[in-house]
Short mmCIF file of C-alpha atoms in Angstrom, two decimals:
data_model
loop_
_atom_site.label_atom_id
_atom_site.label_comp_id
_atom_site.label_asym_id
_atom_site.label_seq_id
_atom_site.Cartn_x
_atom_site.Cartn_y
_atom_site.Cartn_z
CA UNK A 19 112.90 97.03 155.68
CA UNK A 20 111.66 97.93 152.02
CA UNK A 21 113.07 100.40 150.30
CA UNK A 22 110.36 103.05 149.82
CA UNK A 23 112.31 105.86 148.02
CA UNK A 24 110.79 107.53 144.75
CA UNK A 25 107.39 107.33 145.51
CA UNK A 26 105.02 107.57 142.67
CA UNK A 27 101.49 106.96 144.28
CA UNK A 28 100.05 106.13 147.65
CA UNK A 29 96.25 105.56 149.05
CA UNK A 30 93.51 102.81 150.43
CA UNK A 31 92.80 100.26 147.81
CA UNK A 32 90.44 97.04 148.90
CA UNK A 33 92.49 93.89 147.55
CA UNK A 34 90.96 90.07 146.97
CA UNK A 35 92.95 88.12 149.45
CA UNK A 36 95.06 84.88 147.06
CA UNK A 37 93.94 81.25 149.55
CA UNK A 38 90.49 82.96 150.90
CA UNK A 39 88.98 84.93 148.63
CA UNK A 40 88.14 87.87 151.10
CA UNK A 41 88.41 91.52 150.39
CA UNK A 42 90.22 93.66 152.57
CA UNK A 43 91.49 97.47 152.98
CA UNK A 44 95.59 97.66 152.72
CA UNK A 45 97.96 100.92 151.96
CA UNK A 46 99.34 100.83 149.23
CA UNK A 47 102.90 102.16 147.64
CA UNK A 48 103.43 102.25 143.86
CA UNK A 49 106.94 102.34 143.56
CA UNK A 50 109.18 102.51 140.01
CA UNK A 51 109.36 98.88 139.70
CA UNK A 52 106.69 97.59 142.19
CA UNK A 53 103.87 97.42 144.12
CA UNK A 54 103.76 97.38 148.22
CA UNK A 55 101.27 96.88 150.45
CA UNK A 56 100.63 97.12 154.18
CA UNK A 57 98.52 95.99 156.62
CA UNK A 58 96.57 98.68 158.98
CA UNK A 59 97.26 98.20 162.56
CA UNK A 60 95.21 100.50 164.78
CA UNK A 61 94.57 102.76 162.23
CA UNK A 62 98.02 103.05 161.31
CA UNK A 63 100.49 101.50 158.74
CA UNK A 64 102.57 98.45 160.20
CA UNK A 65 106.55 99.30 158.93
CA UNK A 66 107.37 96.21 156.84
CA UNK A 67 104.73 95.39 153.67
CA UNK A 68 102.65 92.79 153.80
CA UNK A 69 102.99 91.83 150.16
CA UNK A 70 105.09 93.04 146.87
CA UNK A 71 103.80 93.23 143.44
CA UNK A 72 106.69 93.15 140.86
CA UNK A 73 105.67 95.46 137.59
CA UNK A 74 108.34 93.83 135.44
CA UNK A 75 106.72 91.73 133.03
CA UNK A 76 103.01 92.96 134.68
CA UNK A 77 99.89 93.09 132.45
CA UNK A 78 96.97 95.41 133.61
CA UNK A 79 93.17 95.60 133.11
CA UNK A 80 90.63 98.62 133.46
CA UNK A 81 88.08 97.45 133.58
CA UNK A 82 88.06 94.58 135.24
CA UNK A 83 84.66 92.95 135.03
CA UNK A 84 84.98 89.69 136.31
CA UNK A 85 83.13 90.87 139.80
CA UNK A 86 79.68 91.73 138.18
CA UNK A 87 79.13 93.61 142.36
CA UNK A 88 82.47 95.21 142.06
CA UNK A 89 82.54 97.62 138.80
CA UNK A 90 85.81 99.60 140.17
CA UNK A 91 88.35 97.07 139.77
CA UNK A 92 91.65 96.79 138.43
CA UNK A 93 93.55 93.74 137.64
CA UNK A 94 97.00 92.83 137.51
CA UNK A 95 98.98 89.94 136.53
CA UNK A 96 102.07 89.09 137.12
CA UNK A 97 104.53 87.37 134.77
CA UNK A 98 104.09 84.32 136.43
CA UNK A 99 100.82 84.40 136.03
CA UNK A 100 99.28 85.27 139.35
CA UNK A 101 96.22 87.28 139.74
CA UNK A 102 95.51 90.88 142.11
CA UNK A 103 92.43 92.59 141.97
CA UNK A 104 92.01 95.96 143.70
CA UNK A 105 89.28 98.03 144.03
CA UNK A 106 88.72 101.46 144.11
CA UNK A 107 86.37 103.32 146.10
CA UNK A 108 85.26 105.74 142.32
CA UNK A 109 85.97 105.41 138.87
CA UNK A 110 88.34 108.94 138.95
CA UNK A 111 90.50 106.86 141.49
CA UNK A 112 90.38 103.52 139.56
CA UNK A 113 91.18 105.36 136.25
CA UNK A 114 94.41 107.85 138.31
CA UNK A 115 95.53 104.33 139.63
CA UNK A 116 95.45 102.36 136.40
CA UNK A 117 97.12 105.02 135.01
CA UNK A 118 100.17 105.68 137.30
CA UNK A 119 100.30 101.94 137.47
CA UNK A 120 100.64 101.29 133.43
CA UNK A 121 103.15 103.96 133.53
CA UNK A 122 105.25 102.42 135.97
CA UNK A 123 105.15 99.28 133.83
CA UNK A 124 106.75 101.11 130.71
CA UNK A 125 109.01 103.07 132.79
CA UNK A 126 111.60 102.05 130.52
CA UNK A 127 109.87 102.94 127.25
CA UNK A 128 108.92 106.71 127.24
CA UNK A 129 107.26 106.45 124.45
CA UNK A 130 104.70 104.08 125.04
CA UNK A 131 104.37 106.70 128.36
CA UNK A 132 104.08 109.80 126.78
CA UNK A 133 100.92 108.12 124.24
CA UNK A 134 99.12 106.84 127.09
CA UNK A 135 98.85 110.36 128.08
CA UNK A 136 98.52 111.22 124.51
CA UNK A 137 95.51 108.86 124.66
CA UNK A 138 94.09 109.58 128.06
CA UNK A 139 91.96 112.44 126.57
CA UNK A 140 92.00 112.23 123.03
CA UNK A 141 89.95 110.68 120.38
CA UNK A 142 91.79 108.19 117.90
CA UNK A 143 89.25 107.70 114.53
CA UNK A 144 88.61 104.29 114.54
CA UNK A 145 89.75 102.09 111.26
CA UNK A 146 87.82 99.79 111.97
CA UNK A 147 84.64 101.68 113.52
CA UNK A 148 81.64 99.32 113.32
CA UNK A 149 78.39 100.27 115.38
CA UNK A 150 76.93 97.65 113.80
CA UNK A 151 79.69 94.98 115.12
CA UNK A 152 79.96 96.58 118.46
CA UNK A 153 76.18 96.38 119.33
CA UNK A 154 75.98 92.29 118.16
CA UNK A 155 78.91 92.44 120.78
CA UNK A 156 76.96 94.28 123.19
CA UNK A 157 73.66 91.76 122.67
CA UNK A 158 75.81 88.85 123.25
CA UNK A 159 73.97 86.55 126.02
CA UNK A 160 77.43 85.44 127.49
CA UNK A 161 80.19 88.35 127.08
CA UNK A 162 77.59 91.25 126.22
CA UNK A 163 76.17 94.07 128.62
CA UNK A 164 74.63 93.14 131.79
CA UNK A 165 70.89 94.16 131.30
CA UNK A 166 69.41 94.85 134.97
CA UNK A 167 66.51 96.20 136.28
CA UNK A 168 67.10 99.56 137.66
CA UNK A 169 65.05 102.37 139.59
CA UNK A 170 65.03 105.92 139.33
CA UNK A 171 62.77 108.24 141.37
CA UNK A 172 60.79 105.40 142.34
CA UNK A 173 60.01 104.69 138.65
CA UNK A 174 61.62 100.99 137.60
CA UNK A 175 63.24 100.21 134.55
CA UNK A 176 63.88 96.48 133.22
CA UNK A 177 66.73 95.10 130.95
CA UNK A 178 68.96 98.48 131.08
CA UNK A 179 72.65 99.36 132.15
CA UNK A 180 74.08 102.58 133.38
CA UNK A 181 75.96 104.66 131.34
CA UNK A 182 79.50 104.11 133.24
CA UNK A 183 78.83 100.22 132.92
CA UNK A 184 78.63 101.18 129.14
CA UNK A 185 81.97 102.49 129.14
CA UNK A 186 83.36 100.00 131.59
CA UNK A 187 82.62 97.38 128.78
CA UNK A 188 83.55 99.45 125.94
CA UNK A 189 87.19 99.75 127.53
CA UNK A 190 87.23 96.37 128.62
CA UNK A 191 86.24 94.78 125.29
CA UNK A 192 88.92 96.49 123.35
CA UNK A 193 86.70 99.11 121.31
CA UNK A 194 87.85 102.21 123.14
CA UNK A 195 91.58 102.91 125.11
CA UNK A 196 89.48 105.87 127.16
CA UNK A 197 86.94 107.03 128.98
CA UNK A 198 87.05 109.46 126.55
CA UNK A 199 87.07 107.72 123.65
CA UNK A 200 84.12 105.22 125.29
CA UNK A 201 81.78 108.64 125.80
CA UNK A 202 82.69 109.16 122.25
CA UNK A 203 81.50 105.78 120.82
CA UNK A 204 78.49 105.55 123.38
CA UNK A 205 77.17 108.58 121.82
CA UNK A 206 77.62 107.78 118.48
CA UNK A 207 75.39 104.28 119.62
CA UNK A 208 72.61 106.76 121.15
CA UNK A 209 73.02 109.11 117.78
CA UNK A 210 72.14 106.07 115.56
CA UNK A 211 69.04 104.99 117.85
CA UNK A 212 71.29 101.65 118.42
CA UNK A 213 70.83 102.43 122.22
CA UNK A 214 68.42 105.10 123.81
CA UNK A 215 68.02 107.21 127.23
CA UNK A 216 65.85 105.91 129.83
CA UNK A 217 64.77 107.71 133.07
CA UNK A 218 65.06 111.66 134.00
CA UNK A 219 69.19 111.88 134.44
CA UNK A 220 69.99 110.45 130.83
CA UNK A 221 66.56 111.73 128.92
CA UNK A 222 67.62 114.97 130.79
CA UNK A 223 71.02 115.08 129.55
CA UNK A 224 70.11 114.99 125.48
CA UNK A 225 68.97 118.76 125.66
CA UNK A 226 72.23 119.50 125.40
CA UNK A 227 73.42 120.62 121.58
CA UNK A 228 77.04 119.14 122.01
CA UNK A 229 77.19 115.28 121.39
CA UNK A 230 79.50 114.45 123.23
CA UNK A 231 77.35 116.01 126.58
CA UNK A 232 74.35 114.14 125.70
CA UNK A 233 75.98 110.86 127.07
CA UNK A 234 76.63 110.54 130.55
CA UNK A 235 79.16 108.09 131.80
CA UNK A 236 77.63 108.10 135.65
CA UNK A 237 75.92 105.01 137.21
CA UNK A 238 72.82 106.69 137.52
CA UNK A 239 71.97 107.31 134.06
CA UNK A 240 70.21 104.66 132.72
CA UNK A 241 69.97 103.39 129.36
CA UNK A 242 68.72 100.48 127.11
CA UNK A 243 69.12 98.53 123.73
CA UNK A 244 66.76 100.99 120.53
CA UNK A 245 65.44 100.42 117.27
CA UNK A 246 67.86 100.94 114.61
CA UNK A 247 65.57 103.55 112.76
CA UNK A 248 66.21 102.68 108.88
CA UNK A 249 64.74 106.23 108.09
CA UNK A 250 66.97 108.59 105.44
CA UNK A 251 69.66 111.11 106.96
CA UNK A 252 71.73 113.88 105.41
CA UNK A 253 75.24 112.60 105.97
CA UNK A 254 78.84 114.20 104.55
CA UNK A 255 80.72 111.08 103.34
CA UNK A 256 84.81 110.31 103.41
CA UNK A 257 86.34 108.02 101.03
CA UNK A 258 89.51 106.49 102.51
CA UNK A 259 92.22 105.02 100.22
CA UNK A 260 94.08 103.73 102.81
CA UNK A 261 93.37 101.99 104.21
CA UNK A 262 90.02 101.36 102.24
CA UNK A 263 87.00 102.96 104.30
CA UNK A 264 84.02 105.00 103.89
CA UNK A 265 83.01 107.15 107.05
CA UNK A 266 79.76 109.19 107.26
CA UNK A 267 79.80 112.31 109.36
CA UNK A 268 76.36 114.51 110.61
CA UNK A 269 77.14 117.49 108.76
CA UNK A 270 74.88 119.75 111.69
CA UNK A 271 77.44 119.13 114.26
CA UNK A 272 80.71 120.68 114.41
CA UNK A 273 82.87 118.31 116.19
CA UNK A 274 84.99 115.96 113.37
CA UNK A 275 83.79 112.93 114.17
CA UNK A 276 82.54 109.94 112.39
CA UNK A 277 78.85 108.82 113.16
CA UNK A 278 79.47 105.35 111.19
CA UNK A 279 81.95 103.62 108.64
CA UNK A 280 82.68 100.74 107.60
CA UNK A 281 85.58 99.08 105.29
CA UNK A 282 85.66 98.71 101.50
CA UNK A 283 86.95 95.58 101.19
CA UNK A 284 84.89 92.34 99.77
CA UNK A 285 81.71 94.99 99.73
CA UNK A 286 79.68 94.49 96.38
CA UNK A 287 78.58 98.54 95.24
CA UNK A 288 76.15 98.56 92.71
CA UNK A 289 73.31 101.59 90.76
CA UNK A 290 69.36 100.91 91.65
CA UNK A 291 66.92 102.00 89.37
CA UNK A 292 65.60 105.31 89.73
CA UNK A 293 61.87 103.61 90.69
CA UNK A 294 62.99 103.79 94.26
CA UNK A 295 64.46 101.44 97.05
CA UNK A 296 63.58 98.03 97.10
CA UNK A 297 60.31 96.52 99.08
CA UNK A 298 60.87 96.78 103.04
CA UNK A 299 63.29 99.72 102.95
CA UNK A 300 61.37 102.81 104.56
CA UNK A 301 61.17 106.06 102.74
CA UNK A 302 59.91 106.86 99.51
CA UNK A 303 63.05 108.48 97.78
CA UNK A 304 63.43 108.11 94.25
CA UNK A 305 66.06 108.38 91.98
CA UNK A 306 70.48 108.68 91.83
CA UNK A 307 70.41 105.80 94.64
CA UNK A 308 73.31 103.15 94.52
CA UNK A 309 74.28 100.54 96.93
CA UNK A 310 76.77 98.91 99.19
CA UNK A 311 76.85 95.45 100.99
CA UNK A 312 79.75 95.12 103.42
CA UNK A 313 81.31 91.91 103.73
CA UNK A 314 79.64 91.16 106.53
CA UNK A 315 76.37 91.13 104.47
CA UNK A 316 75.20 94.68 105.95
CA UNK A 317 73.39 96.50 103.04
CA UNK A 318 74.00 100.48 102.50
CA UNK A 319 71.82 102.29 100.56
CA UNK A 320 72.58 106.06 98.99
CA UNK A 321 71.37 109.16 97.29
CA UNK A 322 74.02 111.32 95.27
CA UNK A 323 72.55 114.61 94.33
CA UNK A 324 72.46 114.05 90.65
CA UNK A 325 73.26 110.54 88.04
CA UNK A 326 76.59 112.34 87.10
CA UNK A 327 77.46 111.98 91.23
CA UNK A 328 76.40 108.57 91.58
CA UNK A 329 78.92 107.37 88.46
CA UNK A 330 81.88 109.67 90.20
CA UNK A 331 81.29 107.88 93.64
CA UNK A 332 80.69 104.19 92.50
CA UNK A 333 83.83 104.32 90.30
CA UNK A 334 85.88 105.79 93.03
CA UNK A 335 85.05 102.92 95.26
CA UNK A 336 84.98 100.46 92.96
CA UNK A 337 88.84 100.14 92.62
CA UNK A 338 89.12 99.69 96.63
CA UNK A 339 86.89 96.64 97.04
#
C-alpha cells in the first residue's frame, strides 16, 4: 500500500486519461514528493492509487490553454517528459492547486517557496513593461486571444473574450506570475483604450474610482480589442538609470503604478520646433515638445513645462540610449 503520511492537499480533480484521451473524475493526494490518485468505486476511494505523479524534476503550467473548452487546467510534466492535465472545477481551486503543487516541487528550496507566496499577491514593476508589445501579442492570429462571440442579457457581442480568459493568457504567456499581477496589467490595457468594456458586468464595473476594481477577472465580463486614443494626457514621468527606462504614471490615482514605459536603449530623443507636432498627430499643442522613438520604431512625443525643462530631460536621457 502507498505511503500516504504528510498530507499536503486532497480533493476531486478531472484528469485526461494517457492511451484514450478521456476525461475522468479521480481523488487525488498531493504528497511531499508526489502525486496519487485513486479511482472512485461506489462513491468511495479504492485503497491502492491508481497512478503516481513524481514532483522531482516536475515542471507546471497555470494556465494551461491547450483545451480552448477547458480554461481550468493545469499541466504537469514529468522529467521524462510525460504529460497530465487536470482540471479544476473554478479558477480559486485551479490557482490553490497550482500553488500547493509548485510548492511541493521546491520543497527543497525555501526560498524559491517563500517568493511564490511573496508573489501570489503582490505586484512586481515590470522592466520590461510594454503595452504596446503585449497587445501585438494579444492580436496575434495563431498564439493571441481567442476572440468569440459572446451574449449577455440576451444582447450578443462578436470578436470579444472574458476578462478571466484575459488573465488566463496573460499568466500563460509569461507577462504576469499572478492573478494579481494579470488584473494589474489588464487594467493598465483598458486605462490606455488598448482594450475596452463591453456589456453591463464590465461597463458596470468602471464606476468604480480604484483601478485596479474597474477590471474584472470573471468569465462573464466581456471585453474587446479599442482604439489606441493618440489624444494628450497629464502623466508624472520616472527616469530609470538602471536599468535604462522611462515609466509614466497617472498622477490622479494614488496607487504607484506605472500606466506605460518603455526602455532607453537604441531610442533616438530629439527637440521639435515650437510650431507644434508634426501632420497626423492629434492635438494642437504648441511649444517645449521633444521626442522619443523606441527601438522598436514606436514614436513618443512630450511637453516639458518650459524650454529650460525640455534641455534638463533630453540631456538626462541622452547618456542612457
Amino acid at each position: 500500500m502507498e505511503e500516504t503520511t504528510g498530507v499536503l492537499k486532497e480533493g476531486f480533480l478531472v484528469k485526461r486519461g494517457h492511451i484514450v484521451h478521456n476525461w475522468k473524475v479521480r481523488w487525488f493526494v498531493l504528497l511531499q514528493d508526489k502525486l496519487l490518485y485513486y479511482k472512485l468505486e461506489g462513491g468511495k476511494k479504492e485503497s491502492s492509487p491508481k497512478g503516481r505523479i513524481l514532483l522531482d524534476g516536475c515542471t507546471i503550467t497555470c494556465p494551461c490553454l491547450e483545451y480552448e473548452n477547458r480554461p481550468l487546467l493545469i499541466k504537469l510534466k514529468t522529467k521524462t517528459n510525460t504529460d497530465y492535465f487536470l482540471e479544476c472545477c473554478s479558477r480559486e481551486e485551479r490557482d490553490s492547486w497550482a500553488l500547493d503543487i509548485t510548492g511541493a516541487i521546491h520543497a527543497g528550496h525555501p526560498v524559491q517557496v517563500q517568493e511564490l507566496h511573496r508573489m501570489k499577491n503582490s505586484f512586481k514593476l515590470l522592466e520590461n513593461i510594454s503595452l504596446h508589445h503585449i497587445v501585438d501579442k494579444m492580436r496575434d492570429s495563431s498564439t493571441g486571444i481567442k476572440l468569440t462571440l459572446n451574449v449577455e442579457q440576451g444582447n450578443r457581442y462578436k470578436e470579444t473574450f472574458t476578462g478571466s480568459a484575459l488573465v488566463d493568457w496573460l499568466i500563460s504567456n509569461s507577462f504576469a506570475v499572478s492573478r494579481f499581477e494579470a488584473v494589474t496589467l489588464a487594467s493598465m490595457l483598458m486605462e490606455e483604450n488598448f482594450t475596452k468594456p463591453v456589456g453591463a458586468r464590465s461597463t458596470g464595473a468602471t464606476r468604480y474610482s480604484d483601478l485596479s476594481e474597474q477590471f474584472l477577472d470573471d468569465s462573464t465580463a466581456l471585453y474587446m480589442f479599442g482604439h489606441k486614443r493618440k489624444n494628450w494626457k497629464v502623466r508624472k514621468f520616472v527616469l530609470r538609470a538602471d536599468p535604462a527606462f522611462l515609466h509614466y504614471y497617472d498622477p490622479t490615482k494614488e496607487e504607484n503604478r506605472p500606466v506605460g514605459g518603455f526602455s532607453l536603449r537604441g531610442c533616438l530623443v530629439s527637440a521639435l520646433e515650437d510650431n507644434g507636432v508634426p501632420a497626423g498627430v492629434k492635438g494642437n499643442v504648441q511649444g517645449n515638445l521633444f521626442k522619443i522613438i523606441t527601438k522598436k520604431d514606436i514614436h513618443y512625443y512630450i511637453q516639458a513645462s518650459s524650454k529650460a525643462e525640455r534641455t534638463q530631460w533630453i540631456e538626462a536621457i541622452k547618456p542612457l540610449t
